[in-house]
Amino acid sequence: LDQFRSVTTMNVIQFRDTLKKLGKSPATINNRLSALSSLFSHLIEKQVLQINPVLGVKRLKDEYHLVKSKCINTQDVSKLLKMPESDSLIGIRDKAILSIFFYTGTRVGALTKLKMKDFFEDSNYTVLDFQIKGGRRNRVALHPQVQADIKEWLVVREHSHVPDAPLFYSFARNGNAIPTSISTRGVSKIWSKYKVLVGIEGISPHSARTTFITTSLENGADINDVKETAGHLSIRTTQSYYYRKKTYERSASFSVRY
């Protein structure tokens, strides 16, 4: 605690500038400053400290940029969704997981936190109630295909009547179920398995989020609705996931008459 008390605003500025020299992006640096500020605010609330040295430290200007995760074309998405075996417990689970990724654009962390009670009916719609970044909840109405894939999993999985049980659990190498929530690493292994089988390089589970946002916008969804479904706080963030295809036929040049 004495070390925390000795931190000054100048130390925080040096920390920020060092991150910049290391080549960290403005978004990453600003996120770390926000995390640091939250820590000091917590210590002030607990009456450990009196001053937050991060306050007043200027954040870096974050230039608009597209996220780095690759957008997957619809043909490859279809191949990925058809790849899990429909006659095995693991395959049925994997199909439901992939379906949730591509039809909701959720993050891996939110999927691993899902419990049985988070899948339910609300106002005549079947929804998933995700716990997302910042401790917020994001209730998303589901495409019929996702509903069908999740319900198929619930028919075959064990203990589906326990509300606080994890919606998705892992399996041991011998095929036995492990009654704890599937981990981020477990999801990554599932993703890697099917991307290798389909033969797609350079994609991650976050690519499904980019693909969901891009595809829904290309198909005419309102960006505000996409923002809400993705759980973003800002439309600007949603736009950073949009890999818009170049549509030369819509060039403004064709509308000019002299």
Coordinates of N, CA and C in Angstrom, one line a residue, residues 12-163:
V12 N 2.6 8.3 -13.7 CA 1.5 7.8 -14.7 C 1.8 8.3 -16.1
I13 N 2.3 9.6 -16.2 CA 2.6 10.2 -17.5 C 3.8 9.4 -18.1
Q14 N 4.8 9.0 -17.2 CA 5.9 8.2 -17.7 C 5.5 6.9 -18.2
F15 N 4.5 6.3 -17.4 CA 4.0 5.0 -17.8 C 3.3 5.1 -19.2
R16 N 2.5 6.1 -19.4 CA 1.8 6.3 -20.6 C 2.8 6.5 -21.8
D17 N 3.8 7.3 -21.6 CA 4.7 7.6 -22.6 C 5.6 6.4 -23.0
T18 N 5.9 5.5 -21.9 CA 6.7 4.3 -22.2 C 5.9 3.3 -23.0
L19 N 4.6 3.2 -22.8 CA 3.7 2.3 -23.6 C 3.7 2.8 -25.0
K20 N 3.7 4.1 -25.2 CA 3.7 4.7 -26.5 C 5.0 4.3 -27.3
K21 N 6.1 4.5 -26.6 CA 7.4 4.1 -27.2 C 7.5 2.6 -27.5
L22 N 6.8 1.8 -26.8 CA 6.8 0.4 -27.0 C 5.9 0.0 -28.2
G23 N 5.2 1.0 -28.8 CA 4.4 0.8 -30.0 C 3.0 0.3 -29.7
K24 N 2.5 0.5 -28.4 CA 1.2 0.1 -28.1 C 0.2 1.1 -28.8
S25 N -1.0 0.6 -29.2 CA -1.9 1.5 -29.8 C -2.6 2.5 -28.8
P26 N -3.1 3.6 -29.3 CA -3.8 4.6 -28.4 C -4.9 3.9 -27.7
A27 N -5.6 3.0 -28.3 CA -6.8 2.3 -27.6 C -6.3 1.5 -26.5
T28 N -5.2 0.8 -26.7 CA -4.6 -0.1 -25.6 C -4.1 0.8 -24.5
I29 N -3.4 1.9 -24.8 CA -2.9 2.8 -23.8 C -4.0 3.4 -23.0
N30 N -5.0 3.9 -23.6 CA -6.1 4.5 -22.9 C -6.9 3.5 -22.1
N31 N -7.0 2.2 -22.5 CA -7.6 1.2 -21.7 C -6.9 0.9 -20.5
R32 N -5.5 0.9 -20.6 CA -4.7 0.6 -19.4 C -4.7 1.8 -18.4
L33 N -4.8 3.0 -18.9 CA -5.0 4.2 -18.0 C -6.3 4.1 -17.3
S34 N -7.3 3.7 -18.0 CA -8.7 3.6 -17.4 C -8.7 2.6 -16.3
A35 N -8.0 1.4 -16.6 CA -7.9 0.4 -15.6 C -7.2 0.9 -14.4
L36 N -6.1 1.6 -14.6 CA -5.3 2.1 -13.5 C -6.1 3.1 -12.7
S37 N -6.9 4.0 -13.4 CA -7.7 5.0 -12.7 C -8.8 4.3 -11.8
S38 N -9.3 3.2 -12.4 CA -10.4 2.5 -11.6 C -9.8 1.9 -10.3
L39 N -8.5 1.4 -10.4 CA -7.9 0.8 -9.3 C -7.7 1.9 -8.2
F40 N -7.2 3.0 -8.6 CA -7.0 4.1 -7.6 C -8.3 4.6 -7.0
S41 N -9.3 4.7 -7.9 CA -10.7 5.1 -7.4 C -11.2 4.1 -6.3
H42 N -10.9 2.9 -6.6 CA -11.4 1.8 -5.6 C -10.6 2.0 -4.3
L43 N -9.3 2.3 -4.3 CA -8.5 2.5 -3.1 C -9.0 3.7 -2.4
I44 N -9.4 4.7 -3.1 CA -9.9 6.0 -2.4 C -11.2 5.7 -1.8
E45 N -12.1 4.9 -2.4 CA -13.4 4.5 -1.8 C -13.2 3.7 -0.6
K46 N -12.2 2.9 -0.5 CA -11.9 2.1 0.6 C -11.0 2.8 1.7
Q47 N -10.8 4.1 1.4 CA -10.1 5.0 2.3 C -8.7 4.6 2.6
V48 N -8.1 4.0 1.5 CA -6.7 3.7 1.6 C -5.8 4.8 1.1
L49 N -6.3 5.5 0.0 CA -5.7 6.7 -0.6 C -6.6 7.9 -0.5
Q50 N -6.0 9.0 -0.8 CA -6.8 10.3 -0.9 C -6.8 10.9 -2.3
I51 N -5.8 10.5 -3.1 CA -5.7 11.2 -4.4 C -5.5 10.1 -5.5
N52 N -6.2 10.3 -6.6 CA -6.1 9.5 -7.8 C -5.1 10.1 -8.8
P53 N -3.9 9.6 -8.9 CA -2.8 10.3 -9.7 C -3.1 10.2 -11.2
V54 N -4.1 9.4 -11.6 CA -4.4 9.3 -13.0 C -5.2 10.4 -13.5
L55 N -6.0 11.0 -12.6 CA -6.9 12.1 -13.0 C -6.0 13.2 -13.5
G56 N -6.5 13.8 -14.7 CA -5.7 14.9 -15.3 C -4.7 14.5 -16.3
V57 N -4.4 13.2 -16.3 CA -3.4 12.7 -17.3 C -4.1 12.6 -18.7
K58 N -3.6 13.2 -19.7 CA -4.3 13.3 -21.0 C -4.2 12.0 -21.7
R59 N -5.4 11.5 -22.2 CA -5.5 10.3 -22.9 C -5.0 10.6 -24.4
L60 N -4.6 9.6 -25.1 CA -4.1 9.7 -26.4 C -5.3 9.7 -27.4
K61 N -5.2 10.5 -28.5 CA -6.2 10.5 -29.5 C -6.2 9.2 -30.2
D62 N -7.4 8.5 -30.2 CA -7.5 7.2 -30.9 C -8.1 7.4 -32.3
E63 N -7.2 7.2 -33.2 CA -7.6 7.4 -34.6 C -8.5 6.2 -35.0
Y64 N -9.5 6.5 -35.9 CA -10.4 5.5 -36.3 C -9.6 4.4 -37.1
H65 N -9.9 3.1 -36.8 CA -9.3 2.1 -37.5 C -10.2 0.8 -37.5
L66 N -10.0 0.0 -38.5 CA -10.8 -1.3 -38.4 C -10.1 -2.3 -37.5
V67 N -10.9 -3.1 -36.8 CA -10.3 -4.1 -36.0 C -9.5 -5.1 -36.8
K68 N -8.6 -5.8 -36.2 CA -7.7 -6.6 -37.0 C -8.3 -8.0 -37.3
S69 N -9.3 -8.4 -36.5 CA -9.8 -9.8 -36.8 C -10.4 -9.9 -38.2
K70 N -10.2 -10.9 -38.9 CA -10.6 -11.1 -40.3 C -12.1 -11.4 -40.4
C71 N -12.7 -10.8 -41.4 CA -14.1 -11.1 -41.8 C -14.1 -12.3 -42.6
I72 N -15.0 -13.3 -42.3 CA -15.1 -14.6 -43.0 C -16.2 -14.5 -44.0
N73 N -16.0 -15.0 -45.2 CA -17.0 -15.0 -46.2 C -18.1 -16.0 -45.9
T74 N -19.3 -15.7 -46.4 CA -20.5 -16.5 -46.0 C -20.4 -18.0 -46.4
Q75 N -19.6 -18.3 -47.5 CA -19.5 -19.7 -47.9 C -18.7 -20.4 -46.8
D76 N -17.6 -19.8 -46.3 CA -16.8 -20.5 -45.3 C -17.5 -20.6 -44.0
V77 N -18.3 -19.6 -43.7 CA -19.1 -19.7 -42.4 C -20.1 -20.9 -42.5
S78 N -20.7 -21.0 -43.7 CA -21.6 -22.2 -43.9 C -20.9 -23.5 -43.7
K79 N -19.6 -23.6 -44.2 CA -18.8 -24.8 -44.1 C -18.5 -25.1 -42.6
L80 N -18.1 -24.0 -41.9 CA -17.8 -24.2 -40.4 C -19.0 -24.7 -39.6
L81 N -20.2 -24.1 -39.9 CA -21.4 -24.5 -39.2 C -21.8 -25.9 -39.5
K82 N -21.5 -26.4 -40.7 CA -21.9 -27.8 -41.0 C -20.8 -28.8 -40.6
M83 N -19.7 -28.4 -40.2 CA -18.6 -29.3 -39.9 C -18.8 -30.2 -38.6
P84 N -19.3 -29.7 -37.5 CA -19.5 -30.5 -36.3 C -20.4 -31.7 -36.6
E85 N -20.0 -32.9 -36.0 CA -20.8 -34.1 -36.2 C -22.1 -34.0 -35.4
S86 N -23.2 -34.3 -36.1 CA -24.5 -34.2 -35.5 C -25.0 -35.4 -34.7
D87 N -24.1 -36.4 -34.8 CA -24.5 -37.7 -34.1 C -23.6 -37.9 -32.8
S88 N -22.9 -36.9 -32.4 CA -22.0 -37.0 -31.2 C -22.3 -35.9 -30.3
L89 N -22.2 -36.1 -29.0 CA -22.5 -35.1 -27.9 C -21.6 -33.9 -28.1
I90 N -20.3 -34.2 -28.4 CA -19.4 -33.1 -28.5 C -19.7 -32.3 -29.8
G91 N -20.0 -32.9 -30.9 CA -20.4 -32.2 -32.1 C -21.6 -31.4 -32.0
I92 N -22.6 -31.8 -31.2 CA -23.8 -31.1 -31.0 C -23.5 -29.8 -30.2
R93 N -22.7 -30.0 -29.2 CA -22.3 -28.8 -28.4 C -21.5 -27.8 -29.2
D94 N -20.6 -28.3 -30.0 CA -19.7 -27.4 -30.8 C -20.6 -26.7 -31.8
K95 N -21.6 -27.3 -32.4 CA -22.5 -26.7 -33.4 C -23.2 -25.5 -32.7
A96 N -23.7 -25.7 -31.5 CA -24.4 -24.7 -30.8 C -23.5 -23.5 -30.5
I97 N -22.2 -23.8 -30.1 CA -21.3 -22.7 -29.8 C -21.0 -21.9 -31.0
L98 N -20.7 -22.6 -32.1 CA -20.3 -21.8 -33.3 C -21.5 -21.0 -33.8
S99 N -22.7 -21.6 -33.7 CA -23.9 -20.9 -34.1 C -24.1 -19.6 -33.3
I100 N -23.9 -19.7 -32.0 CA -24.0 -18.5 -31.1 C -23.0 -17.4 -31.6
F101 N -21.8 -17.8 -31.8 CA -20.8 -16.9 -32.3 C -21.2 -16.1 -33.6
F102 N -21.7 -16.9 -34.6 CA -22.0 -16.3 -35.9 C -23.3 -15.6 -36.0
Y103 N -24.2 -16.0 -35.1 CA -25.6 -15.3 -35.1 C -25.8 -14.3 -34.1
T104 N -24.9 -14.1 -33.1 CA -25.0 -13.0 -32.1 C -23.8 -12.1 -32.1
G105 N -22.6 -12.6 -32.6 CA -21.4 -11.8 -32.5 C -20.8 -11.6 -31.1
T106 N -21.2 -12.5 -30.2 CA -20.7 -12.4 -28.8 C -19.2 -12.7 -28.7
R107 N -18.6 -12.2 -27.6 CA -17.2 -12.5 -27.3 C -17.1 -13.8 -26.6
V108 N -15.9 -14.4 -26.7 CA -15.6 -15.7 -26.0 C -16.0 -15.6 -24.6
G109 N -15.5 -14.5 -23.9 CA -15.7 -14.4 -22.4 C -17.2 -14.5 -22.1
A110 N -18.0 -13.8 -22.9 CA -19.5 -13.8 -22.6 C -20.1 -15.2 -22.8
L111 N -19.6 -15.9 -23.8 CA -20.1 -17.3 -24.0 C -19.8 -18.2 -22.9
T112 N -18.5 -18.1 -22.4 CA -18.1 -19.1 -21.3 C -18.8 -18.8 -20.0
K113 N -19.4 -17.6 -19.9 CA -20.1 -17.3 -18.6 C -21.6 -17.7 -18.7
L114 N -22.1 -18.2 -19.8 CA -23.5 -18.5 -19.9 C -23.9 -19.6 -19.0
K115 N -25.1 -19.5 -18.4 CA -25.6 -20.5 -17.5 C -27.0 -20.9 -18.1
M116 N -27.5 -22.0 -17.6 CA -28.8 -22.5 -18.1 C -29.9 -21.5 -18.0
K117 N -29.9 -20.7 -16.9 CA -30.9 -19.7 -16.7 C -30.8 -18.6 -17.7
D118 N -29.8 -18.4 -18.4 CA -29.6 -17.3 -19.4 C -30.2 -17.6 -20.7
F119 N -30.8 -18.7 -20.9 CA -31.5 -19.1 -22.1 C -33.0 -19.2 -21.8
F120 N -33.8 -18.3 -22.3 CA -35.3 -18.3 -21.8 C -36.1 -17.5 -22.8
E121 N -37.4 -17.5 -22.5 CA -38.4 -16.7 -23.3 C -38.6 -15.4 -22.7
D122 N -38.7 -14.3 -23.5 CA -39.0 -13.0 -23.0 C -39.8 -12.3 -24.0
S123 N -41.0 -11.9 -23.7 CA -42.0 -11.2 -24.6 C -42.1 -11.9 -25.9
N124 N -42.3 -13.2 -25.8 CA -42.5 -14.1 -26.9 C -41.3 -14.3 -27.8
Y125 N -40.1 -13.9 -27.3 CA -38.9 -14.1 -28.1 C -38.0 -15.0 -27.2
T126 N -37.2 -15.9 -27.9 CA -36.2 -16.7 -27.2 C -34.9 -15.9 -27.2
V127 N -34.3 -15.8 -26.0 CA -33.2 -14.9 -25.9 C -32.1 -15.6 -25.1
L128 N -30.9 -15.0 -25.3 CA -29.7 -15.3 -24.4 C -29.4 -14.0 -23.7
D129 N -29.2 -14.2 -22.4 CA -28.8 -13.0 -21.5 C -27.3 -13.1 -21.2
F130 N -26.5 -12.4 -22.0 CA -25.1 -12.4 -21.9 C -24.6 -11.5 -20.7
Q131 N -23.5 -11.9 -20.0 CA -22.8 -11.0 -19.2 C -21.6 -10.5 -20.0
I132 N -21.5 -9.2 -20.2 CA -20.5 -8.7 -21.1 C -19.5 -7.8 -20.4
K133 N -18.6 -7.2 -21.1 CA -17.6 -6.3 -20.5 C -18.2 -5.3 -19.6
G134 N -17.5 -5.0 -18.6 CA -17.9 -4.0 -17.6 C -19.0 -4.5 -16.7
G135 N -19.2 -5.8 -16.7 CA -20.3 -6.3 -15.8 C -21.7 -6.1 -16.2
R136 N -21.8 -5.6 -17.5 CA -23.2 -5.3 -18.0 C -23.8 -6.6 -18.5
R137 N -25.2 -6.5 -18.6 CA -25.9 -7.6 -19.2 C -26.4 -7.2 -20.6
N138 N -26.4 -8.1 -21.5 CA -26.9 -7.8 -22.9 C -27.8 -9.0 -23.3
R139 N -29.1 -8.7 -23.3 CA -30.1 -9.7 -23.7 C -30.4 -9.6 -25.2
V140 N -30.1 -10.7 -25.9 CA -30.2 -10.8 -27.4 C -31.3 -11.8 -27.8
A141 N -32.2 -11.3 -28.7 CA -33.2 -12.2 -29.3 C -32.5 -13.1 -30.3
L142 N -32.8 -14.4 -30.4 CA -32.0 -15.3 -31.2 C -32.7 -15.7 -32.5
H143 N -31.9 -15.8 -33.5 CA -32.3 -16.4 -34.8 C -32.8 -17.8 -34.6
P144 N -33.8 -18.2 -35.3 CA -34.4 -19.6 -35.2 C -33.3 -20.7 -35.3
Q145 N -32.3 -20.5 -36.1 CA -31.3 -21.5 -36.2 C -30.5 -21.7 -34.9
V146 N -30.2 -20.6 -34.3 CA -29.5 -20.7 -33.0 C -30.4 -21.4 -31.9
Q147 N -31.6 -21.0 -31.9 CA -32.6 -21.6 -31.0 C -32.6 -23.1 -31.2
A148 N -32.7 -23.6 -32.4 CA -32.7 -25.0 -32.7 C -31.4 -25.7 -32.3
D149 N -30.3 -25.1 -32.5 CA -29.0 -25.7 -32.2 C -28.8 -25.8 -30.7
I150 N -29.2 -24.7 -29.9 CA -29.1 -24.8 -28.5 C -30.1 -25.8 -27.9
K151 N -31.3 -25.8 -28.4 CA -32.3 -26.8 -27.9 C -31.9 -28.2 -28.1
E152 N -31.2 -28.5 -29.3 CA -30.7 -29.8 -29.6 C -29.7 -30.2 -28.6
W153 N -28.8 -29.3 -28.2 CA -27.8 -29.5 -27.2 C -28.4 -29.8 -25.8
L154 N -29.5 -29.1 -25.5 CA -30.1 -29.2 -24.2 C -30.8 -30.6 -24.1
V155 N -31.3 -31.1 -25.2 CA -31.9 -32.4 -25.2 C -30.9 -33.5 -24.8
V156 N -29.7 -33.4 -25.2 CA -28.7 -34.5 -25.0 C -27.8 -34.2 -23.8
R157 N -27.6 -33.0 -23.3 CA -26.7 -32.7 -22.2 C -27.3 -33.1 -20.9
E158 N -26.5 -33.3 -19.9 CA -26.9 -33.8 -18.6 C -27.2 -32.6 -17.7
H159 N -28.1 -32.8 -16.8 CA -28.5 -31.8 -15.8 C -28.9 -30.5 -16.4
S160 N -29.7 -30.5 -17.4 CA -30.2 -29.3 -18.1 C -31.2 -28.6 -17.3
H161 N -31.7 -29.2 -16.2 CA -32.8 -28.6 -15.4 C -32.2 -27.7 -14.3
V162 N -30.9 -27.6 -14.1 CA -30.2 -26.9 -13.0 C -30.0 -25.4 -13.5
P163 N -30.7 -24.4 -13.0 CA -30.6 -23.0 -13.5 C -29.2 -22.5 -13.5

